[in-house]
Amino acid sequence: MGLKKELVMHGEDLQNFDVVAGEGIKDSEEEIWFETASHPFESNNNDENKDANMSNENDFLDVDVSDPSSLFYADFPPLPEFPCMSSSSSSSSTPVATVAPKPLGVCSTATTSSSASTASSGAASWAVLKSDADQDPEPVTDHDLVQRVEEREILMDDVDHCMDMMQNFGCIDMLENTDICWDPSPLFEDNNGDENECSQYQFLQPEEVLVNRQIVDEDEEERVFEHGVVSGGMGGQNSGEPGSSTDDLALVFFEWLKSNKEAISAEDLRNIKIKKSTIENAAKRLGGGKEGMKQLLKLILQWVQNHHLQNKKMMMSGEDNEFHAVNTDHKNENATTSDTSAANPSCAPESQCFRLTTWLPAPPPPQSYVSESPVMVPMTAPPPPPGFPPTIGYMGGDPYGGGNPTAAYPPMPPSDYHTWGPTPMQYGMSPHYGGYPDAAAPFGGYPNPPPYPGFYYHPGPTEGLVRLGSSATKEARKKRMARQRSQMAEQQHAAAVVGNGNCGVVAPHGNWVYWPPPPPPQVVAPQQVNHPGPMVGQMMPPQPPIERAANGYQKQVGIEKKQGWKTEKNLRFLLQKVLKQSDVGNLGRIVLPKKEAETHLPELEARDGIPIAMEDIGTSRVWNMRYRFWPNNKSRMYLLENTGDFVRSNGLQEGDFIVIYSDVKCGKYMIRGVKVRPQQQSAKPELTNKKSNKTQKTEPTSSPAGNGPSSSPTVTQS
DNA sequence: CATACATGCAATAGA
DNA sequence: CTATTGCATGTATGT
């Protein structure tokens, strides 16, 4: 948990943000790095790594090394859109940090939310202050490292929204790199020894040392250090314009470094990423010009310092207690969450979420999140899994990513969407560890299928999780594994009722992932509010029109708060299916996409399949469905049966879609029906556009609403 | 040609 | 007779 933050500054940004005078730094013999495009690690890490890293990440990676000055990414959206500069913070990051060495989790969801739209575009518009979780105390061998990388990759499949963001923005890469051992020494002290030696971390905090020890190619490390970080970031540009202001910035930074070298590692710094646009905007708010930059830099540094130290404390609490740590984090997160949620739900206050807004005079209006600009709508580029809220940002504003049909539609994610990194949560998935007895619940007692196929089913991921834990040795790891297995078993047996897990439908804690701010009221509100019908007008009940109306975001947040849990939930996107006529007909069954089903749902041994409880995200009702398959030719056709009531109660029709998630904490499955039809009255224009393709039978949603929650579903709550 | 999936439709069960 | 179940077939798409 050493909160490692990477201050990633890239290219053009430098021009705008002459933050540090590379020279000044060099003079002092201390180096500051900023990641540059050429990531040594990327190349070194196996191919998988590359795969794992979204190609989009290029934004991060593709920085011209030659342009060291690049401190920030150019593509960052305007501040308003991203009120929160997130660092991997709290929620998401924390867990990750604790459990997993990977900063992956770090990317705070907050980031996600704001960046949501960008993600798809692969835009690196984010500046991510990511706290990195690199704190893996356990010594790592090269072999381990490799393994870890692989594991991570696997995990990536399950990535959470948050993670997606990371990946999209190339954060993953950075995260990956973070784990790698690099020698920060140059930064903080005179180098005596070889900088290449990973072993040199005397100056680092204990946790960091452990983490950093992790290894890897020294050469790479060195390279990173040289290119990416320091020199790259600061030097280049400044050299160009050695203005006094620039020097000031450099000086400020340098001074800060000197005073904090004990507590903050180069890695930490390296992990701080801030969007260019964000920086620019922030700087403007702070007075603009060099002075503004200077102020901003100070703020950032302060923030880094505070959070870093904070996290470290947490880390210090124990080494082998990943869970403990995780829990702790959660607490923090939760506690904080409430505070900020109003302003920026996606951002965990205490978490590393870097919220410039708090510092800035005029925080951007909430609406900014809901930016409806085309940019926000990932209809193009690497479409993130529709289900990913963050990515989609506004998927209809649905915090669960079910999203706005607009964005989501056509929902089908690329087949390889699973490559989206795992979310922090996944790593942190300590629920199993931490005691979420009901994790298995979703299976209705079905012993075999692990709640998280991704985790327990697949060796890779599983190990990854375990490994990510902080076991110091392989032995320790094994023990942990064993422990985990036994717990799993217990959970599975114990779990009887699906909807009732500890997770309950009620305020979950420890969200590592923050859902993006609510979308347009009309769309999201209803669900958020636990109203049965998704966005169908008729189905929207109780919510006074006003509530749903334009007040939008703020209100939404308020509602969410009231609702408590919805605001933050750790849901992992599993799959989605555009409903066909046959799916919404009276057959009461929905054909599921084979690949996703096999990948994310429990493996089916028999044709009869297994009962599977699906909690309706919108209503919190638990529908007892059956997941099964039919032999089909030489293959299988996967179905979700007993979906009739669900479909009717949600007024789903052909062209609408369902999104299935798994609650990362409880392991239960969550389902959400998303209507694609044009939102009645209040529907925003955009939405309308999006619906374009597909069978948009804009038939008035006959609201079967009347059916409401009916028989089959076990009402867990509501 | 292979695969995935939407849907038709026969077989069966229940009213 | 209707509803349900399960399989088979047709079509679209990918390789």
XYZ file of C-alpha atoms (C1' of nucleotides) in Angstrom:
748
model
C 0.000 0.000 0.000
C 2.656 2.187 -0.044
C 0.757 4.528 -1.773
C 2.654 4.936 -4.809
C 1.569 7.532 -7.015
C 2.854 8.115 -10.322
C 2.944 11.495 -11.580
C 2.770 10.829 -15.112
C 3.375 13.649 -17.251
C 3.553 13.347 -20.817
C 4.388 15.182 -23.802
C 2.565 18.163 -24.768
C 1.634 18.639 -21.307
C 4.994 19.644 -20.481
C 4.641 22.461 -22.674
C 1.792 23.565 -20.707
C 3.025 22.474 -17.505
C 6.539 23.252 -16.909
C 6.448 21.760 -13.660
C 9.802 20.648 -12.909
C 13.014 21.787 -14.033
C 14.770 18.727 -14.824
C 17.999 20.400 -14.423
C 17.441 21.491 -11.003
C 16.780 18.033 -10.128
C 19.696 16.661 -11.799
C 21.865 19.079 -10.155
C 20.845 17.792 -6.943
C 21.565 14.433 -8.215
C 18.135 13.467 -7.493
C 16.097 12.312 -10.252
C 12.525 12.520 -10.758
C 10.878 10.402 -13.163
C 7.945 10.643 -15.213
C 6.829 7.890 -17.235
C 7.426 8.131 -20.777
C 6.212 6.308 -23.639
C 8.771 3.718 -23.860
C 8.136 1.583 -21.045
C 10.932 -0.675 -20.541
C 8.814 -3.021 -18.740
C 6.354 -3.325 -21.290
C 8.757 -4.717 -23.636
C 10.339 -6.863 -21.122
C 7.353 -8.286 -19.683
C 6.109 -11.086 -21.584
C 3.790 -10.643 -24.379
C 0.957 -11.281 -22.189
C 1.706 -8.189 -20.524
C 1.327 -6.373 -23.612
C -1.896 -7.964 -24.256
C -3.041 -7.134 -20.930
C -2.301 -3.631 -21.535
C -4.833 -2.306 -23.719
C -3.494 -1.258 -26.888
C -5.057 1.951 -26.102
C -2.677 2.457 -23.450
C -0.429 3.712 -25.938
C -1.430 6.989 -24.816
C 0.673 6.426 -21.912
C 3.231 4.403 -23.456
C 3.579 6.165 -26.593
C 4.974 9.149 -25.165
C 7.902 10.294 -26.933
C 10.772 9.590 -24.798
C 12.620 12.184 -26.463
C 10.242 14.524 -24.994
C 10.983 14.273 -21.419
C 9.120 17.280 -20.754
C 5.912 15.620 -21.117
C 4.553 15.622 -17.759
C 1.015 15.207 -18.563
C -1.039 13.682 -21.120
C -2.413 15.808 -23.703
C -5.698 14.258 -24.192
C -7.055 14.864 -20.875
C -10.463 16.175 -20.911
C -11.205 19.428 -19.433
C -11.234 19.589 -15.797
C -14.890 20.006 -15.560
C -15.383 16.601 -16.797
C -13.129 15.209 -14.279
C -13.576 16.980 -11.159
C -11.707 14.359 -9.504
C -8.236 13.516 -10.236
C -8.051 10.260 -8.849
C -5.291 8.456 -7.553
C -5.870 5.066 -7.118
C -7.323 5.514 -4.288
C -9.068 4.437 -1.693
C -11.543 2.296 -2.487
C -10.374 0.659 -5.394
C -6.844 1.151 -4.846
C -6.669 0.341 -1.336
C -7.735 -3.122 -1.548
C -5.624 -3.693 -4.358
C -2.763 -2.206 -2.851
C -3.092 -4.300 0.088
C -3.704 -7.498 -1.454
C -2.189 -7.134 -4.692
C 1.010 -5.720 -5.547
C -0.523 -4.412 -8.547
C -1.501 -0.975 -8.852
C -4.060 -2.227 -11.132
C -6.620 -1.840 -8.652
C -5.374 1.446 -8.029
C -7.008 3.244 -10.648
C -9.681 4.643 -8.667
C -13.033 4.240 -9.884
C -13.393 7.794 -9.519
C -11.145 8.115 -12.311
C -13.215 5.806 -14.055
C -16.310 7.611 -13.705
C -15.058 10.714 -14.974
C -13.082 9.288 -17.611
C -15.587 6.876 -18.529
C -16.186 8.107 -21.876
C -12.673 8.426 -22.661
C -11.870 5.016 -21.804
C -13.382 3.639 -24.793
C -11.560 5.901 -26.947
C -8.550 4.656 -25.346
C -7.917 8.093 -24.565
C -5.384 8.722 -22.156
C -7.100 11.651 -21.127
C -6.630 10.828 -17.644
C -4.333 11.829 -15.188
C -4.350 9.244 -12.729
C -3.040 9.666 -9.373
C -2.770 6.171 -8.669
C -1.805 4.846 -5.461
C -0.173 1.855 -6.021
C -0.554 -1.023 -4.298
C 2.669 -2.213 -4.891
C 3.159 -3.127 -1.607
C 3.727 -6.627 -1.878
C 5.882 -7.442 0.974
C 6.734 -10.714 -0.300
C 10.024 -11.072 -1.909
C 9.650 -11.895 -5.399
C 11.718 -13.880 -7.652
C 11.978 -13.383 -11.266
C 9.973 -16.378 -11.776
C 7.389 -15.032 -9.516
C 7.387 -11.895 -11.307
C 6.690 -13.526 -14.527
C 4.051 -15.549 -12.979
C 2.544 -12.558 -11.491
C 2.430 -10.834 -14.715
C 0.646 -13.693 -16.204
C -1.716 -13.897 -13.419
C -2.479 -10.366 -13.626
C -3.268 -10.705 -17.113
C -5.658 -13.346 -16.396
C -7.194 -11.314 -13.789
C -7.562 -8.627 -16.166
C -10.220 -10.481 -17.792
C -12.297 -9.780 -14.885
C -11.404 -6.316 -14.605
C -13.694 -3.956 -13.114
C -14.799 -0.806 -14.408
C -12.240 0.863 -12.611
C -9.663 -1.255 -13.971
C -10.945 -0.721 -17.292
C -10.238 2.758 -16.953
C -6.820 1.977 -16.013
C -6.295 -0.139 -18.899
C -7.853 2.160 -21.246
C -5.680 4.838 -20.161
C -2.732 2.769 -20.090
C -2.704 2.782 -16.432
C -2.362 -0.844 -16.371
C 0.870 -0.569 -17.874
C 2.014 1.737 -15.381
C 0.706 -0.370 -12.762
C 2.462 -3.268 -14.065
C 5.562 -1.390 -14.119
C 5.078 -0.310 -10.721
C 5.587 -3.694 -9.461
C 8.717 -3.944 -11.162
C 11.750 -3.236 -9.352
C 13.385 -0.139 -10.312
C 15.818 1.788 -8.499
C 14.561 4.923 -7.019
C 17.701 5.521 -5.267
C 18.835 8.064 -7.680
C 16.042 10.155 -6.629
C 16.526 10.127 -3.050
C 20.035 9.562 -2.474
C 23.347 9.584 -3.951
C 23.816 6.475 -5.656
C 26.438 4.423 -4.346
C 25.580 1.202 -5.724
C 24.340 0.026 -8.847
C 21.233 1.493 -9.714
C 20.405 -1.554 -11.464
C 20.186 -3.557 -8.424
C 16.754 -4.058 -7.323
C 18.003 -4.707 -3.963
C 18.796 -1.201 -3.324
C 15.994 0.239 -1.483
C 17.485 1.244 1.683
C 15.967 4.553 1.507
C 12.599 3.201 0.876
C 10.048 2.509 3.392
C 9.907 -1.028 4.457
C 6.839 -1.706 2.535
C 8.159 -0.217 -0.487
C 11.237 -2.110 -0.255
C 9.384 -5.252 -0.210
C 7.340 -4.240 -3.016
C 9.947 -2.877 -5.114
C 12.102 -5.743 -4.549
C 10.023 -7.422 -6.876
C 12.163 -7.458 -9.414
C 12.562 -7.739 -12.841
C 15.017 -6.764 -15.163
C 17.368 -4.431 -13.778
C 18.136 -3.109 -17.085
C 14.650 -2.291 -17.640
C 14.469 -0.650 -14.452
C 17.234 1.449 -15.187
C 15.810 2.416 -18.373
C 12.637 3.394 -16.828
C 14.388 5.422 -14.461
C 16.413 7.136 -16.939
C 14.014 7.686 -19.659
C 10.722 7.646 -18.364
C 10.772 9.134 -15.263
C 13.004 11.717 -14.456
C 14.766 12.954 -17.301
C 11.976 12.499 -19.595
C 9.473 14.221 -17.594
C 11.171 17.236 -16.557
C 14.217 17.794 -18.366
C 13.271 17.995 -21.910
C 10.921 20.743 -21.917
C 12.462 22.785 -19.426
C 15.636 22.730 -21.141
C 13.843 24.303 -23.921
C 12.605 27.120 -21.888
C 14.535 27.700 -18.826
C 12.294 30.361 -17.632
C 12.452 31.352 -14.072
C 8.989 30.150 -13.514
C 9.973 26.863 -14.710
C 12.743 26.871 -12.330
C 10.369 27.726 -9.644
C 8.330 24.780 -10.376
C 11.320 22.644 -10.454
C 12.452 24.110 -7.274
C 9.200 23.527 -5.609
C 9.204 20.013 -6.694
C 12.726 19.493 -5.766
C 12.280 20.894 -2.353
C 9.348 18.786 -1.851
C 11.228 15.763 -2.876
C 13.952 16.498 -0.492
C 11.620 16.885 2.355
C 9.686 13.809 1.542
C 12.216 11.489 0.261
C 11.874 9.441 3.316
C 8.308 8.783 2.787
C 7.837 8.832 -0.858
C 9.566 6.777 -3.337
C 10.252 7.502 -6.868
C 7.787 4.929 -7.674
C 5.182 6.714 -5.823
C 5.795 9.702 -7.846
C 5.880 7.789 -10.912
C 2.462 6.598 -10.231
C 0.907 9.906 -10.161
C -0.879 10.635 -13.285
C -2.780 13.661 -14.015
C -4.562 14.609 -17.041
C -3.210 17.381 -18.919
C -6.483 19.066 -19.277
C -7.114 18.658 -15.671
C -3.897 20.262 -14.885
C -4.487 23.039 -17.200
C -7.849 23.731 -15.844
C -6.715 23.443 -12.353
C -3.871 25.745 -12.990
C -6.216 28.248 -14.418
C -8.345 28.098 -11.407
C -5.366 28.676 -9.326
C -4.531 31.798 -11.063
C -3.290 30.535 -14.286
C 0.076 30.882 -15.742
C 3.183 29.714 -14.126
C 1.979 30.742 -10.808
C -1.078 28.687 -11.187
C 1.017 25.781 -12.177
C 3.154 26.295 -9.243
C 0.240 26.335 -6.925
C -1.155 23.322 -8.515
C 2.061 21.509 -8.218
C 2.166 22.279 -4.578
C -1.286 21.052 -4.090
C -0.575 17.909 -5.894
C 2.538 17.281 -3.994
C 0.791 17.912 -0.806
C -1.883 15.603 -1.724
C 0.538 12.974 -2.687
C 2.333 13.369 0.488
C -0.707 13.146 2.603
C -2.158 10.200 0.927
C 0.997 8.449 0.581
C 1.790 8.694 4.177
C -1.645 7.728 5.069
C -1.527 4.666 3.056
C 1.774 3.719 4.337
C 0.520 3.741 7.765
C -2.077 1.367 6.790
C 0.422 -0.784 5.184
C 2.557 -0.844 8.157
C -0.141 -2.391 10.142
C 0.825 -5.762 9.051
C 2.467 -7.687 6.465
C 0.760 -10.893 6.117
C -2.570 -9.468 6.737
C -3.626 -8.525 3.421
C -7.113 -8.937 4.420
C -6.806 -6.897 7.354
C -5.415 -4.213 5.318
C -8.094 -4.539 2.852
C -10.719 -4.242 5.378
C -9.170 -1.270 6.793
C -9.124 0.329 3.557
C -12.652 -0.383 3.092
C -13.548 1.265 6.188
C -11.784 4.276 5.210
C -13.311 4.244 1.958
C -16.718 3.875 3.219
C -16.386 6.423 5.747
C -15.136 8.835 3.327
C -17.329 7.954 0.592
C -20.323 9.420 2.061
C -18.694 12.707 2.362
C -17.648 13.164 -1.070
C -20.215 11.298 -2.816
C -22.288 14.316 -3.173
C -19.694 16.213 -4.908
C -18.071 13.465 -6.643
C -19.419 10.103 -6.005
C -16.842 8.458 -7.952
C -14.151 9.796 -5.906
C -13.323 8.540 -2.581
C -12.453 11.416 -0.446
C -9.952 9.913 1.707
C -8.864 7.646 -0.798
C -6.208 8.651 -3.021
C -8.646 10.213 -5.172
C -7.037 13.355 -6.019
C -9.657 15.940 -6.002
C -8.532 19.121 -7.338
C -11.947 20.400 -7.047
C -11.668 20.578 -3.396
C -8.829 22.848 -3.690
C -10.062 24.799 -6.464
C -12.186 27.800 -6.063
C -14.903 26.768 -8.285
C -15.531 23.138 -8.508
C -16.950 22.059 -11.726
C -20.573 21.402 -11.741
C -21.530 17.872 -11.297
C -23.040 17.797 -14.631
C -19.707 17.758 -16.045
C -19.590 14.151 -15.361
C -22.545 13.588 -17.327
C -20.933 15.115 -20.128
C -22.934 14.228 -22.988
C -20.447 15.243 -25.413
C -19.851 12.711 -28.036
C -16.600 12.097 -26.511
C -18.169 10.710 -23.535
C -19.975 8.190 -25.465
C -17.818 5.336 -26.307
C -19.540 4.260 -29.326
C -16.400 3.962 -31.161
C -12.992 2.994 -30.343
C -12.230 0.130 -28.214
C -15.530 -0.292 -26.782
C -15.340 -1.216 -23.272
C -17.613 -3.821 -22.155
C -20.886 -2.231 -22.085
C -21.375 -3.256 -18.684
C -18.588 -1.251 -17.434
C -19.835 1.806 -15.912
C -16.677 3.580 -15.707
C -15.801 2.993 -19.138
C -18.959 3.961 -20.465
C -19.096 6.580 -18.099
C -22.422 7.342 -18.741
C -23.994 4.347 -19.850
C -27.208 5.858 -19.350
C -25.915 6.953 -16.156
C -26.452 3.696 -14.734
C -24.059 3.254 -12.022
C -24.013 -0.309 -12.733
C -22.985 0.149 -16.150
C -26.097 -1.217 -17.441
C -26.169 1.922 -18.749
C -27.408 4.168 -21.005
C -28.527 2.421 -23.911
C -27.079 5.074 -25.854
C -23.671 4.373 -24.945
C -24.077 0.794 -24.535
C -25.906 0.142 -27.574
C -24.994 -1.766 -29.428
C -23.847 -3.343 -26.349
C -21.914 -6.200 -27.499
C -18.459 -5.715 -26.354
C -15.614 -6.907 -28.325
C -14.960 -10.437 -27.783
C -11.786 -9.619 -26.169
C -13.268 -7.214 -23.843
C -12.305 -9.453 -21.121
C -8.886 -8.287 -21.554
C -9.847 -5.361 -19.601
C -7.896 -5.563 -16.542
C -9.172 -6.833 -13.339
C -10.326 -4.387 -10.963
C -8.731 -3.690 -7.819
C -11.469 -5.431 -6.229
C -10.555 -8.526 -7.812
C -7.289 -8.514 -6.310
C -8.690 -7.452 -3.181
C -11.359 -9.897 -3.464
C -10.847 -10.663 -0.067
C -14.401 -11.194 0.518
C -13.652 -14.729 0.456
C -10.889 -14.310 2.743
C -12.369 -11.678 4.742
C -15.381 -13.552 5.490
C -18.217 -13.092 3.228
C -19.809 -16.330 3.865
C -22.417 -15.827 1.393
C -20.156 -15.514 -1.429
C -21.337 -18.718 -2.840
C -24.864 -17.838 -2.411
C -25.465 -17.083 -5.962
C -25.319 -20.630 -6.662
C -28.066 -21.387 -4.415
C -26.055 -23.870 -2.655
C -24.730 -25.397 -5.703
C -21.441 -26.541 -4.508
C -19.440 -26.797 -7.550
C -19.312 -23.600 -9.313
C -17.241 -21.129 -7.619
C -18.825 -17.826 -7.193
C -16.103 -16.209 -9.043
C -15.198 -18.350 -11.813
C -12.635 -15.920 -12.712
C -11.004 -16.265 -9.452
C -11.447 -19.647 -8.220
C -12.087 -21.454 -11.254
C -9.208 -20.380 -13.171
C -5.997 -21.351 -11.716
C -4.308 -18.385 -13.024
C -6.416 -15.809 -11.421
C -6.754 -17.678 -8.315
C -3.192 -17.962 -7.817
C -2.840 -14.493 -8.753
C -5.054 -13.487 -6.000
C -3.333 -15.540 -3.584
C -0.068 -14.484 -4.681
C -1.032 -11.020 -4.713
C -1.651 -11.420 -1.185
C 1.320 -10.526 0.702
C 2.718 -13.844 1.337
C 6.354 -13.531 1.729
C 7.252 -16.880 0.485
C 5.881 -19.489 -1.666
C 5.151 -21.475 1.381
C 3.147 -18.727 2.768
C 1.400 -18.502 -0.453
C 0.563 -22.104 -0.432
C -0.855 -21.800 2.974
C -2.912 -18.976 1.910
C -4.126 -20.849 -1.014
C -5.127 -23.683 1.167
C -6.855 -21.353 3.490
C -8.662 -19.775 0.706
C -9.788 -23.040 -0.649
C -11.142 -24.175 2.602
C -12.942 -20.952 3.026
C -14.345 -21.219 -0.338
C -15.651 -24.597 0.379
C -17.206 -23.417 3.528
C -18.777 -20.537 1.900
C -20.183 -22.526 -0.829
C -21.765 -24.930 1.486
C -22.951 -22.313 3.791
C -24.435 -20.158 1.226
C -27.958 -21.027 0.869
C -29.778 -17.984 0.096
C -28.514 -15.937 -2.583
C -29.671 -12.537 -1.984
C -28.813 -12.501 1.601
C -25.157 -12.421 1.649
C -23.393 -10.167 3.932
C -23.199 -8.007 1.039
C -26.802 -7.809 1.211
C -28.318 -5.302 -0.826
C -27.467 -2.806 1.632
C -24.591 -0.618 1.844
C -21.638 -2.551 0.987
C -18.515 -1.307 2.332
C -15.187 -1.263 0.972
C -15.892 -0.290 -2.395
C -12.907 -0.305 -4.260
C -14.732 0.800 -7.136
C -16.761 3.815 -7.335
C -19.491 3.944 -9.708
C -19.697 6.794 -11.957
C -22.011 9.514 -11.153
C -25.520 8.881 -11.961
C -26.701 9.541 -15.366
C -29.491 11.491 -16.549
C -32.064 11.254 -13.960
C -34.741 9.936 -16.032
C -32.734 6.997 -16.813
C -30.898 6.176 -13.774
C -32.826 7.540 -11.017
C -35.499 4.994 -11.072
C -33.186 2.198 -10.728
C -31.037 3.822 -8.338
C -33.946 4.338 -6.272
C -34.760 0.784 -6.311
C -37.706 1.169 -8.371
C -38.719 -1.871 -10.064
C -38.777 -0.786 -13.552
C -35.683 0.362 -15.138
C -36.102 3.268 -17.174
C -39.482 2.716 -18.346
C -41.583 5.647 -17.761
C -44.557 3.824 -16.580
C -42.457 1.780 -14.402
C -41.000 4.634 -12.691
C -42.894 4.919 -9.673
C -42.623 6.785 -6.626
C -40.028 9.071 -7.795
C -41.610 12.358 -8.105
C -41.136 13.741 -11.488
C -39.059 16.372 -10.080
C -36.640 13.991 -8.763
C -36.178 12.440 -12.008
C -36.142 15.568 -13.822
C -33.359 17.633 -14.821
C -31.914 18.248 -11.519
C -29.832 15.512 -12.507
C -26.705 14.605 -11.076
C -26.873 16.187 -7.754
C -30.179 14.795 -7.056
C -29.130 11.523 -8.193
C -26.378 11.517 -5.836
C -28.648 12.449 -3.116
C -30.848 9.631 -3.929
C -28.044 7.290 -4.059
C -26.929 8.364 -0.747
C -30.258 7.707 0.617
C -30.220 4.427 -0.942
C -26.952 3.871 0.562
C -25.555 1.036 -1.232
C -26.084 1.803 -4.771
C -23.549 4.414 -4.893
C -20.792 2.106 -4.525
C -20.921 -1.416 -5.386
C -18.359 -3.765 -6.511
C -19.775 -5.270 -9.523
C -17.868 -7.031 -12.103
C -19.243 -7.058 -15.544
C -19.768 -10.520 -16.802
C -21.801 -10.341 -19.879
C -24.612 -8.718 -21.591
C -27.110 -9.795 -24.078
C -29.214 -7.854 -26.460
C -32.602 -9.359 -26.101
C -34.142 -10.950 -29.078
C -37.731 -11.607 -29.585
C -37.284 -15.105 -28.472
C -35.666 -13.915 -25.315
C -38.474 -11.678 -24.339
C -41.204 -13.877 -25.594
C -43.120 -16.115 -23.359
C -40.618 -18.827 -23.324
C -39.089 -17.369 -20.286
C -35.588 -18.011 -21.348
C -32.779 -15.969 -22.629
C -30.037 -17.311 -24.740
C -26.733 -16.222 -23.383
C -23.660 -15.562 -25.390
C -21.687 -18.669 -25.291
C -18.265 -17.332 -24.875
C -19.101 -15.032 -22.049
C -21.231 -17.591 -20.383
C -18.482 -20.112 -20.414
C -16.010 -17.593 -19.305
C -17.833 -15.893 -16.525
C -20.525 -18.153 -15.340
C -20.115 -21.383 -13.514
C -19.106 -24.279 -15.566
C -21.984 -26.544 -16.227
C -21.600 -30.209 -15.916
C -25.048 -31.229 -16.787
C -27.567 -30.040 -19.225
C -29.892 -29.172 -16.500
C -27.481 -26.615 -15.408
C -27.732 -24.969 -12.082
C -30.050 -22.670 -10.289
C -28.667 -19.254 -10.230
C -29.940 -16.329 -8.323
C -29.820 -13.034 -10.008
C -30.374 -9.937 -8.067
C -32.028 -7.313 -10.054
C -29.884 -4.311 -9.683
C -32.742 -2.016 -10.260
C -35.076 -3.486 -7.777
C -32.877 -5.533 -5.572
C -35.145 -8.414 -6.089
C -33.570 -11.716 -6.420
C -34.754 -13.801 -9.279
C -34.185 -17.419 -9.099
C -33.233 -18.381 -12.530
C -31.589 -21.348 -13.997
C -28.437 -21.331 -15.939
C -28.174 -24.222 -18.260
C -27.245 -25.261 -21.690
C -28.620 -27.227 -24.542
C -26.525 -29.403 -26.651
C -26.400 -27.819 -29.976
C -24.720 -29.451 -32.811
C -21.383 -30.213 -31.420
C -21.522 -27.357 -29.119
C -23.709 -25.856 -26.490
C -26.223 -23.168 -26.279
C -26.372 -21.467 -22.945
C -29.582 -20.262 -21.518
C -30.881 -18.400 -18.634
C -34.240 -19.749 -17.812
C -37.101 -18.576 -15.783
C -36.510 -15.118 -16.946
C -40.063 -14.367 -17.827
C -40.963 -12.488 -14.722
C -37.776 -10.593 -14.755
C -38.284 -9.550 -18.315
C -41.828 -8.566 -17.741
C -41.248 -6.739 -14.569
C -38.627 -4.709 -16.245
C -40.669 -4.211 -19.292
C -37.902 -5.511 -21.429
C -38.486 -5.900 -25.065
C -36.617 -6.929 -28.054
C -33.679 -4.683 -28.503
C -33.290 -4.007 -24.857
C -30.548 -5.791 -23.147
C -29.568 -7.339 -19.966
C -26.298 -7.045 -18.259
C -25.061 -9.527 -15.772
C -22.554 -8.707 -13.144
C -21.193 -10.482 -10.218
C -20.874 -8.750 -6.978
C -17.265 -8.955 -6.293
C -17.712 -8.958 -2.628
C -20.510 -11.360 -2.205
C -20.120 -13.344 -5.275
C -23.712 -13.067 -6.068
C -24.917 -12.368 -9.491
C -26.569 -9.192 -10.376
C -28.682 -8.627 -13.378
C -30.003 -5.575 -14.848
C -32.359 -4.985 -17.651
C -31.648 -2.008 -19.761
C -34.192 -0.547 -21.984
C -32.995 0.938 -25.101
C -36.046 2.658 -26.211
C -36.027 6.344 -26.332
C -36.572 7.709 -22.990
C -39.808 9.366 -22.935
C -40.200 12.995 -22.307
C -37.166 13.910 -20.494
C -35.041 11.801 -22.575
C -32.057 13.646 -23.618
C -31.470 14.055 -27.234
C -28.373 12.098 -27.129
C -30.051 9.125 -25.878
C -32.341 9.220 -28.702
C -29.577 9.176 -31.146
C -27.892 6.320 -29.690
C -30.683 4.052 -30.014
C -30.323 4.091 -33.618
C -29.303 0.719 -34.666
C -30.800 -2.490 -33.763
C -34.281 -3.345 -33.710
C -35.410 -0.341 -32.176
C -38.935 -0.941 -31.996
C -39.865 2.074 -30.269
C -42.956 0.562 -29.223
C -44.338 2.035 -26.231
C -43.001 -0.045 -23.605
C -45.944 -1.917 -22.757
C -45.313 -1.912 -19.293
C -45.983 -5.197 -17.996
C -45.040 -3.437 -14.996
C -48.149 -4.669 -13.583
C -46.460 -7.915 -13.264
C -44.164 -6.404 -10.885
C -42.286 -8.636 -8.748
C -44.028 -11.733 -9.023
C -43.968 -15.152 -7.840
C -40.757 -16.634 -8.813
C -38.463 -14.079 -7.578
C -37.476 -14.239 -4.085
C -37.775 -10.839 -2.828
C -34.809 -10.173 -0.851
C -35.420 -6.690 -0.258
C -36.617 -3.618 -1.814
C -16.689 -24.624 -43.689
C -17.321 -23.750 -38.799
C -19.491 -21.569 -35.122
C -22.890 -19.021 -32.624
C -27.244 -17.989 -31.994
C -32.324 -17.041 -33.044
C -36.155 -19.393 -33.577
C -39.251 -23.103 -35.212
C -41.391 -26.871 -33.798
C -42.167 -31.487 -32.025
C -42.685 -33.897 -27.737
C -44.375 -33.734 -23.355
C -46.795 -32.155 -19.294
C -50.466 -30.070 -17.067
C -55.029 -27.961 -16.802
C -55.832 -27.240 -25.488
C -52.192 -24.651 -23.789
C -47.841 -24.179 -21.825
C -43.405 -25.873 -21.354
C -39.342 -28.219 -22.620
C -35.836 -29.568 -25.492
C -33.921 -30.222 -29.778
C -33.180 -29.130 -34.579
C -32.721 -26.125 -38.109
C -31.878 -21.768 -40.451
C -29.249 -17.740 -40.736
C -25.560 -14.667 -39.877
C -20.956 -14.208 -39.189
C -16.290 -15.554 -38.733
C -12.230 -18.270 -40.227
